[in-house]
Structures are given as structure tokens and as C-alpha cells.
Short mmCIF file of C-alpha atoms in Angstrom, two decimals:
data_model
loop_
_atom_site.label_atom_id
_atom_site.label_comp_id
_atom_site.label_asym_id
_atom_site.label_seq_id
_atom_site.Cartn_x
_atom_site.Cartn_y
_atom_site.Cartn_z
CA UNK A 1 -5.88 -0.21 5.99
CA UNK A 2 -5.64 1.17 9.59
CA UNK A 3 -2.45 0.80 10.93
CA UNK A 4 -3.59 0.07 14.73
CA UNK A 5 -3.07 -4.05 15.94
CA UNK A 6 -1.95 -5.76 18.76
CA UNK A 7 1.50 -6.50 17.73
CA UNK A 8 1.88 -2.37 16.59
CA UNK A 9 5.41 -1.35 18.07
CA UNK A 10 5.47 2.31 19.70
CA UNK A 11 7.77 4.68 18.21
CA UNK A 12 11.50 3.84 17.58
CA UNK A 13 14.40 6.18 17.31
CA UNK A 14 14.70 7.20 13.33
CA UNK A 15 16.76 5.27 10.83
CA UNK A 16 18.41 5.79 7.67
CA UNK A 17 16.64 4.99 5.06
CA UNK A 18 19.01 2.47 2.39
CA UNK A 19 20.33 4.45 -0.33
CA UNK A 20 19.14 7.67 0.95
CA UNK A 21 19.86 10.41 3.49
CA UNK A 22 19.39 10.12 7.08
CA UNK A 23 15.57 11.17 8.11
CA UNK A 24 16.38 14.62 9.83
CA UNK A 25 17.53 15.69 6.65
CA UNK A 26 15.43 13.57 4.24
CA UNK A 27 12.48 15.09 6.34
CA UNK A 28 13.99 18.79 5.09
CA UNK A 29 12.11 17.86 1.85
CA UNK A 30 9.14 20.11 3.24
CA UNK A 31 11.18 22.86 4.11
CA UNK A 32 10.49 25.09 0.95
CA UNK A 33 14.73 26.26 1.41
CA UNK A 34 15.54 22.45 1.40
CA UNK A 35 13.32 21.32 -1.41
CA UNK A 36 16.57 21.41 -4.40
CA UNK A 37 18.34 18.82 -2.78
CA UNK A 38 15.49 16.46 -3.24
CA UNK A 39 14.42 17.31 -6.77
CA UNK A 40 14.17 14.92 -9.22
CA UNK A 41 12.72 14.22 -12.46
CA UNK A 42 9.24 13.96 -12.76
CA UNK A 43 7.95 10.80 -14.78
CA UNK A 44 4.60 10.70 -13.82
CA UNK A 45 2.30 9.70 -16.32
CA UNK A 46 -1.44 11.32 -16.62
CA UNK A 47 -3.19 7.97 -17.31
CA UNK A 48 -6.11 6.30 -15.39
CA UNK A 49 -6.92 3.10 -14.64
CA UNK A 50 -10.21 3.59 -16.76
CA UNK A 51 -12.45 2.07 -14.88
CA UNK A 52 -15.96 4.31 -14.15
CA UNK A 53 -15.64 5.87 -10.18
CA UNK A 54 -17.60 3.75 -8.01
CA UNK A 55 -19.33 5.37 -4.44
CA UNK A 56 -19.09 2.37 -1.85
CA UNK A 57 -19.29 1.76 1.76
CA UNK A 58 -16.01 1.52 3.57
CA UNK A 59 -14.40 0.43 6.51
CA UNK A 60 -11.68 2.07 8.77
CA UNK A 61 -10.15 -1.59 9.53
CA UNK A 62 -6.85 -3.30 9.47
CA UNK A 63 -5.88 -6.10 7.11
CA UNK A 64 -7.04 -8.41 9.67
CA UNK A 65 -10.21 -6.98 10.78
CA UNK A 66 -8.83 -5.00 13.59
CA UNK A 67 -10.72 -1.94 13.90
CA UNK A 68 -8.82 1.51 14.13
CA UNK A 69 -8.66 3.18 17.58
CA UNK A 70 -5.72 5.50 18.20
CA UNK A 71 -8.06 7.86 20.27
CA UNK A 72 -11.38 8.48 20.67
CA UNK A 73 -11.28 11.51 19.07
CA UNK A 74 -9.90 9.43 15.91
CA UNK A 75 -12.37 7.05 15.93
CA UNK A 76 -14.89 9.73 15.69
CA UNK A 77 -13.17 11.54 12.76
CA UNK A 78 -12.39 8.10 11.17
CA UNK A 79 -16.25 6.96 11.02
CA UNK A 80 -17.05 5.55 8.09
CA UNK A 81 -20.44 6.27 5.94
CA UNK A 82 -23.03 4.24 6.52
CA UNK A 83 -23.50 0.96 4.24
CA UNK A 84 -25.84 2.34 1.28
CA UNK A 85 -25.55 6.25 2.17
CA UNK A 86 -22.01 6.72 0.81
CA UNK A 87 -20.97 10.32 0.66
CA UNK A 88 -21.30 12.45 -2.53
CA UNK A 89 -17.69 13.33 -3.83
CA UNK A 90 -16.49 16.71 -4.22
CA UNK A 91 -15.24 18.42 -7.36
CA UNK A 92 -11.51 19.14 -5.65
CA UNK A 93 -11.07 15.70 -4.76
CA UNK A 94 -13.13 13.65 -7.51
CA UNK A 95 -10.75 10.82 -8.94
CA UNK A 96 -12.80 11.25 -12.47
CA UNK A 97 -11.31 14.99 -12.78
CA UNK A 98 -7.79 13.31 -13.27
CA UNK A 99 -6.53 13.08 -16.60
CA UNK A 100 -7.69 10.50 -19.18
CA UNK A 101 -6.47 7.05 -19.54
CA UNK A 102 -4.00 6.65 -22.54
CA UNK A 103 -5.94 3.45 -24.13
CA UNK A 104 -2.89 0.87 -22.84
CA UNK A 105 -4.19 -2.38 -22.54
CA UNK A 106 -4.40 -4.05 -18.99
CA UNK A 107 -1.46 -7.10 -18.53
CA UNK A 108 1.24 -6.38 -20.83
CA UNK A 109 4.67 -8.19 -20.76
CA UNK A 110 7.98 -7.40 -19.43
CA UNK A 111 10.53 -5.62 -21.90
CA UNK A 112 12.72 -8.45 -23.27
CA UNK A 113 15.94 -6.99 -21.32
CA UNK A 114 16.28 -4.69 -18.57
CA UNK A 115 18.42 -4.40 -15.07
CA UNK A 116 15.36 -6.79 -13.83
CA UNK A 117 15.26 -9.54 -16.36
CA UNK A 118 14.50 -12.50 -14.57
CA UNK A 119 13.31 -11.34 -11.03
CA UNK A 120 9.42 -11.84 -10.28
CA UNK A 121 8.05 -9.19 -8.39
CA UNK A 122 4.15 -9.92 -6.73
CA UNK A 123 2.47 -6.88 -6.41
CA UNK A 124 -0.67 -7.41 -3.58
CA UNK A 125 -3.40 -4.90 -4.42
CA UNK A 126 -4.81 -4.76 -0.84
CA UNK A 127 -8.20 -5.62 -0.68
CA UNK A 128 -11.03 -6.29 -3.26
CA UNK A 129 -13.49 -3.78 -5.02
CA UNK A 130 -16.26 -6.59 -4.60
CA UNK A 131 -15.59 -7.32 -0.87
CA UNK A 132 -17.93 -5.19 0.23
CA UNK A 133 -20.73 -7.03 -1.71
CA UNK A 134 -19.64 -10.81 0.07
CA UNK A 135 -19.39 -10.13 4.36
CA UNK A 136 -20.19 -13.63 5.42
CA UNK A 137 -16.86 -14.59 2.83
CA UNK A 138 -14.52 -12.31 4.21
CA UNK A 139 -15.23 -12.46 7.85
CA UNK A 140 -14.70 -15.97 7.48
CA UNK A 141 -11.72 -16.67 9.62
CA UNK A 142 -8.31 -18.23 8.49
CA UNK A 143 -5.03 -19.42 9.86
CA UNK A 144 -2.37 -17.17 9.61
CA UNK A 145 -0.01 -19.32 11.82
CA UNK A 146 -0.30 -17.65 15.33
CA UNK A 147 -3.96 -17.50 15.36
CA UNK A 148 -6.95 -16.73 13.13
CA UNK A 149 -8.24 -13.91 11.61
CA UNK A 150 -10.54 -12.75 8.92
CA UNK A 151 -9.88 -13.69 5.76
CA UNK A 152 -10.04 -9.81 4.45
CA UNK A 153 -11.88 -6.67 5.10
CA UNK A 154 -13.53 -4.02 2.41
CA UNK A 155 -10.86 -1.46 3.37
CA UNK A 156 -11.63 2.38 4.04
CA UNK A 157 -11.99 4.96 1.71
CA UNK A 158 -11.91 9.15 1.59
CA UNK A 159 -14.92 11.13 3.10
CA UNK A 160 -16.09 11.54 -0.42
CA UNK A 161 -16.31 7.77 -1.52
CA UNK A 162 -12.81 7.12 -3.26
CA UNK A 163 -12.09 3.45 -2.09
CA UNK A 164 -8.86 2.29 -0.80
CA UNK A 165 -9.65 -1.08 -2.98
CA UNK A 166 -10.15 1.39 -6.19
CA UNK A 167 -6.86 2.96 -5.00
CA UNK A 168 -4.25 -0.03 -4.42
CA UNK A 169 -5.78 -1.28 -8.02
CA UNK A 170 -4.89 2.10 -9.81
CA UNK A 171 -1.45 2.38 -8.21
CA UNK A 172 -0.97 -1.66 -8.99
CA UNK A 173 -1.60 -1.07 -12.54
CA UNK A 174 1.21 1.74 -12.45
CA UNK A 175 3.64 0.10 -10.88
CA UNK A 176 3.52 -3.32 -12.86
CA UNK A 177 3.77 -1.09 -15.75
CA UNK A 178 7.13 0.41 -14.91
CA UNK A 179 8.50 -2.45 -13.23
CA UNK A 180 7.65 -4.34 -17.04
CA UNK A 181 9.97 -1.34 -18.17
CA UNK A 182 12.97 -2.69 -16.32
CA UNK A 183 12.30 -6.48 -17.66
CA UNK A 184 10.93 -7.93 -14.33
CA UNK A 185 8.12 -10.28 -14.08
CA UNK A 186 5.27 -8.95 -12.12
CA UNK A 187 2.34 -10.84 -10.93
CA UNK A 188 -0.90 -9.82 -8.97
CA UNK A 189 -2.33 -11.53 -6.19
CA UNK A 190 -5.67 -9.87 -7.89
CA UNK A 191 -6.82 -7.77 -10.76
CA UNK A 192 -10.60 -7.48 -9.34
CA UNK A 193 -11.38 -10.46 -11.74
CA UNK A 194 -12.44 -12.48 -8.75
CA UNK A 195 -15.80 -11.53 -7.16
CA UNK A 196 -14.15 -11.09 -3.62
CA UNK A 197 -10.27 -11.39 -1.68
CA UNK A 198 -8.24 -13.80 -2.03
CA UNK A 199 -7.88 -14.55 1.89
CA UNK A 200 -4.36 -13.06 3.41
CA UNK A 201 -3.39 -16.49 3.61
CA UNK A 202 -4.07 -16.95 0.07
CA UNK A 203 -2.26 -13.43 -0.91
CA UNK A 204 0.80 -15.00 0.84
CA UNK A 205 0.83 -17.93 -0.47
CA UNK A 206 0.59 -16.68 -4.07
CA UNK A 207 3.87 -15.02 -3.66
CA UNK A 208 5.61 -18.04 -1.70
CA UNK A 209 4.41 -20.08 -4.69
CA UNK A 210 5.88 -17.64 -7.37
CA UNK A 211 9.09 -17.82 -5.63
CA UNK A 212 9.05 -14.48 -5.65
CA UNK A 213 12.35 -11.95 -5.53
CA UNK A 214 9.92 -9.14 -3.66
CA UNK A 215 6.23 -8.64 -2.85
CA UNK A 216 4.59 -5.14 -1.85
CA UNK A 217 1.21 -5.34 -0.69
CA UNK A 218 -0.43 -1.56 -1.40
CA UNK A 219 -2.43 -0.06 1.13
CA UNK A 220 -4.10 3.29 2.17
CA UNK A 221 -4.84 4.09 5.75
CA UNK A 222 -7.95 5.26 7.58
CA UNK A 223 -7.31 7.28 10.67
CA UNK A 224 -8.29 10.72 12.24
CA UNK A 225 -7.46 14.10 10.67
CA UNK A 226 -4.21 15.37 10.97
CA UNK A 227 -2.78 12.11 10.63
CA UNK A 228 -0.36 12.00 7.43
CA UNK A 229 2.45 10.50 5.63
CA UNK A 230 3.05 6.98 4.61
CA UNK A 231 4.63 4.14 6.35
CA UNK A 232 6.00 1.10 5.19
CA UNK A 233 4.86 -2.10 7.46
CA UNK A 234 7.71 -4.76 7.93
CA UNK A 235 7.34 -8.24 9.21
CA UNK A 236 8.07 -8.58 12.95
CA UNK A 237 10.22 -12.02 14.17
CA UNK A 238 7.33 -14.71 14.21
CA UNK A 239 7.33 -18.07 14.79
CA UNK A 240 4.28 -20.62 15.40
CA UNK A 241 2.45 -22.90 13.61
CA UNK A 242 2.55 -22.60 9.37
CA UNK A 243 4.29 -18.83 10.27
CA UNK A 244 7.90 -18.65 10.37
CA UNK A 245 9.30 -14.78 9.52
CA UNK A 246 12.81 -15.53 10.95
CA UNK A 247 14.71 -16.17 6.95
CA UNK A 248 12.87 -12.62 5.74
CA UNK A 249 13.02 -10.56 8.72
CA UNK A 250 16.55 -8.98 7.10
CA UNK A 251 15.76 -8.91 3.42
CA UNK A 252 12.46 -7.54 4.12
CA UNK A 253 13.66 -4.70 6.22
CA UNK A 254 16.14 -3.83 3.68
CA UNK A 255 13.57 -3.83 1.07
CA UNK A 256 11.17 -1.85 3.20
CA UNK A 257 13.98 0.97 3.93
CA UNK A 258 14.77 1.19 0.12
CA UNK A 259 10.95 1.74 -0.90
CA UNK A 260 10.53 4.44 2.13
CA UNK A 261 13.59 5.94 1.15
CA UNK A 262 12.85 6.54 -3.01
CA UNK A 263 8.78 7.08 -2.00
CA UNK A 264 10.02 9.99 -0.16
CA UNK A 265 12.27 11.47 -2.87
CA UNK A 266 9.75 11.04 -5.29
CA UNK A 267 6.60 11.75 -3.93
CA UNK A 268 7.69 14.49 -1.40
CA UNK A 269 5.20 12.94 0.84
CA UNK A 270 6.50 12.87 4.74
CA UNK A 271 6.73 9.67 6.61
CA UNK A 272 4.05 9.37 8.53
CA UNK A 273 3.37 11.38 11.93
CA UNK A 274 1.10 9.19 13.41
CA UNK A 275 3.27 5.89 13.77
CA UNK A 276 6.50 4.75 13.07
CA UNK A 277 8.20 7.52 15.55
CA UNK A 278 9.23 9.67 12.41
CA UNK A 279 11.05 6.76 10.77
CA UNK A 280 7.94 6.18 7.98
CA UNK A 281 8.55 2.53 9.08
CA UNK A 282 6.54 0.05 11.47
CA UNK A 283 6.98 -3.67 12.40
CA UNK A 284 4.01 -5.91 12.87
CA UNK A 285 3.64 -9.40 14.01
CA UNK A 286 -0.04 -9.28 13.31
CA UNK A 287 -0.78 -9.33 9.80
CA UNK A 288 -1.24 -12.67 8.13
CA UNK A 289 -0.06 -11.43 5.07
CA UNK A 290 3.73 -11.08 6.17
CA UNK A 291 3.57 -13.83 8.89
CA UNK A 292 3.12 -16.38 6.56
CA UNK A 293 5.07 -15.34 3.77
CA UNK A 294 8.50 -17.06 2.49
CA UNK A 295 10.04 -14.52 0.81
CA UNK A 296 10.80 -10.44 1.34
CA UNK A 297 7.58 -8.58 2.00
CA UNK A 298 6.54 -5.34 2.76
CA UNK A 299 3.48 -3.66 2.99
CA UNK A 300 2.80 0.55 2.51
CA UNK A 301 0.30 2.68 3.96
CA UNK A 302 0.60 5.20 1.26
CA UNK A 303 -1.46 8.15 3.06
CA UNK A 304 -4.43 8.57 5.37
CA UNK A 305 -7.61 8.52 3.31
CA UNK A 306 -9.53 10.60 6.01
CA UNK A 307 -7.13 13.29 6.06
CA UNK A 308 -8.29 16.10 3.09
CA UNK A 309 -4.85 17.46 2.33
CA UNK A 310 -3.56 13.40 1.94
CA UNK A 311 -7.03 12.62 0.26
CA UNK A 312 -6.10 15.31 -2.63
CA UNK A 313 -2.81 13.47 -2.78
CA UNK A 314 -4.29 9.88 -3.30
CA UNK A 315 -7.25 11.16 -5.32
CA UNK A 316 -4.85 12.61 -7.92
CA UNK A 317 -3.63 10.48 -10.77
CA UNK A 318 -0.23 12.53 -11.17
CA UNK A 319 0.62 11.90 -7.92
CA UNK A 320 -0.29 8.01 -8.21
CA UNK A 321 2.15 7.89 -10.76
CA UNK A 322 4.96 9.50 -8.81
CA UNK A 323 3.97 7.22 -6.07
CA UNK A 324 4.33 4.16 -8.14
CA UNK A 325 7.78 5.69 -9.51
CA UNK A 326 8.92 5.54 -6.30
CA UNK A 327 7.78 1.99 -5.05
CA UNK A 328 9.20 0.84 -8.39
CA UNK A 329 12.92 2.70 -7.52
CA UNK A 330 12.64 1.29 -4.35
CA UNK A 331 12.26 -2.31 -5.65
CA UNK A 332 14.66 -1.89 -8.42
CA UNK A 333 17.05 -0.84 -5.71
CA UNK A 334 16.51 -3.80 -3.70
CA UNK A 335 16.70 -6.23 -6.61
CA UNK A 336 20.35 -4.55 -7.98
CA UNK A 337 21.24 -4.78 -4.46
#
């Protein structure tokens, strides 16, 4: 999902991540001499989602359909493959080179006990693998409170055809398993079990109706080569029509800061170098999934699928397990206070 939107805010001064260290120190993880201070036990699993690879057309567009326009060069670099003529995956980044699936059945139940017992977490895998076959349906406008936007978009992909929708679904499965081990009840907005969607308003409604203690929407960006790193999107204060984020701005920021800090510590990926002013945080008021939420909710752009170095991470099953662990740790930190 591209980060550019009409309410995207300019870079802000660095902040501290909750439960973590100042950004200046956090960025030291990128310096070889400082790595020792951030070493954590690697709980990565070598399982994959077990689904066959798909090479599909993609679009570098936001959740609400706004095209990515960081610059003329960026637009050129982020150009999607022509529909029906996807690029052939290279051996170096082909997701099927990842370790084989573990054979665990899909779904599962939370552990009988654990620190998150009784907590409800809604995981929202960005986009749907079937969206590209239902362009008329996903282009249908829906009300996001302040105005109308597209139901959903296809999402983006790597230049080698690994789609954002496939990435987010695999990450969602890994995150669900980790949260289940902590005793949390996990609900998905979808599990590729429907032809397309759900639309962004329904995604928000699912979290609201579940009375979720936390909602995390999973994404990967489609920006220019050289733009790297993750960022967590927080809801702006929005009031209009069905949208009123007044009550969730504070707790959502707390959730987002904790996720950003843990994601950094576990994955060693740097905060975005092209949005958020180096904080790894961004505030937006144009996303229906946030505007219509009545419970604490954030989005995370885990990396830039169009940058070769980030692509190498996003297509790695080992890295995705670390990403899931960072997300799980951040959610647990938020829910336990």
C-alpha cells in the first residue's frame, strides 16, 4: 500500500518508542558496532503459508485508491507490471525458495492460559488475492465518514510478482499463531475465503463489532527504489459523519509506538527513510479503516516491495517470522500495559 495521501503529514521531530529506546539509539542497530545492544533471541520459524506462488498484476496504490506520487522519478520507479504480463520471479527473491510449510492446519485456537487470555485482537491482512479479478467491485465507492473512497485496491507487489496480498496473508497467519500461544483470541477480517474485499468500511466494522482490544492492519508499500524501512500509521483526530476517532487517537498512538519499537528490535529493520521523519510513525486522516474504527487500531507498512533490499526481506519466510514476532511483542506490550 502506498503511503501518499491527501492528509499525509510532513516529517515530525523524532519521538521515543514506548517500551524502547530513543530513536537515535534505536538507529544504532544499523551500525555493526552497536548490534550487540539490540540482540534478541531469534524465535523465527521456517514455516511458510503453504499456498502456491502466484504471479499477479499489481497496483502501487493506497488503501483508499490514492496513487503513490512521491516524485516523478518515484512514480516511474514504482510503475506496476502491465496487467496480464507479470514479471518472472528471480531466483534471488522467489518466495518459494523459503523453507517448506510445517504442515500445521489453518486456524487453531488460543492457548488455555497465557498473558493475553481474554483479549481480542483483530488482524487485518491488507487487500485480498482475488481483488484483481473484481476491479468493478473494489472500485465501488464507500463512505468513510468524511467522504467516499474506493472499497479497496489490489495492493502492490515486488517487481518479481510477489503480491502484497500474499505477503500480508502469510504474515497474518504467523502473527495469529504467536498471539494464540499467549492466549489471545484472534479474528481476521478475511482469510482469502471470499472472492474480494472486504471493503475498508467493513474492515473497520469487523474490529468494532468484535470489541477488539487492538486491531492491526498489515501492509507493504510500493514506493521508489531507495525508499526503505517500515512505518506505522496512526489515526489522526477526525470528526465528520460516521467518523470520530477522538477516543482512539491516544490508545492507538500507544499501540503504534510499542509496535514500532518491538518491530525495530526484533527485525533490525530501520524506520522508513521516506516518511515519518525517521520516527517510523505517520499520522493520517484519509484512511477509512482508521477513520471508522471505534477501537485502538494502527496500520503497518512493513517495507517497500519495490526496493530490492527490502524485497529480499519481505520475500524471506525467516524475516516474516521475525516481523510477526515484533508485531506480537508490540501488541502484547500494549495489552499488558
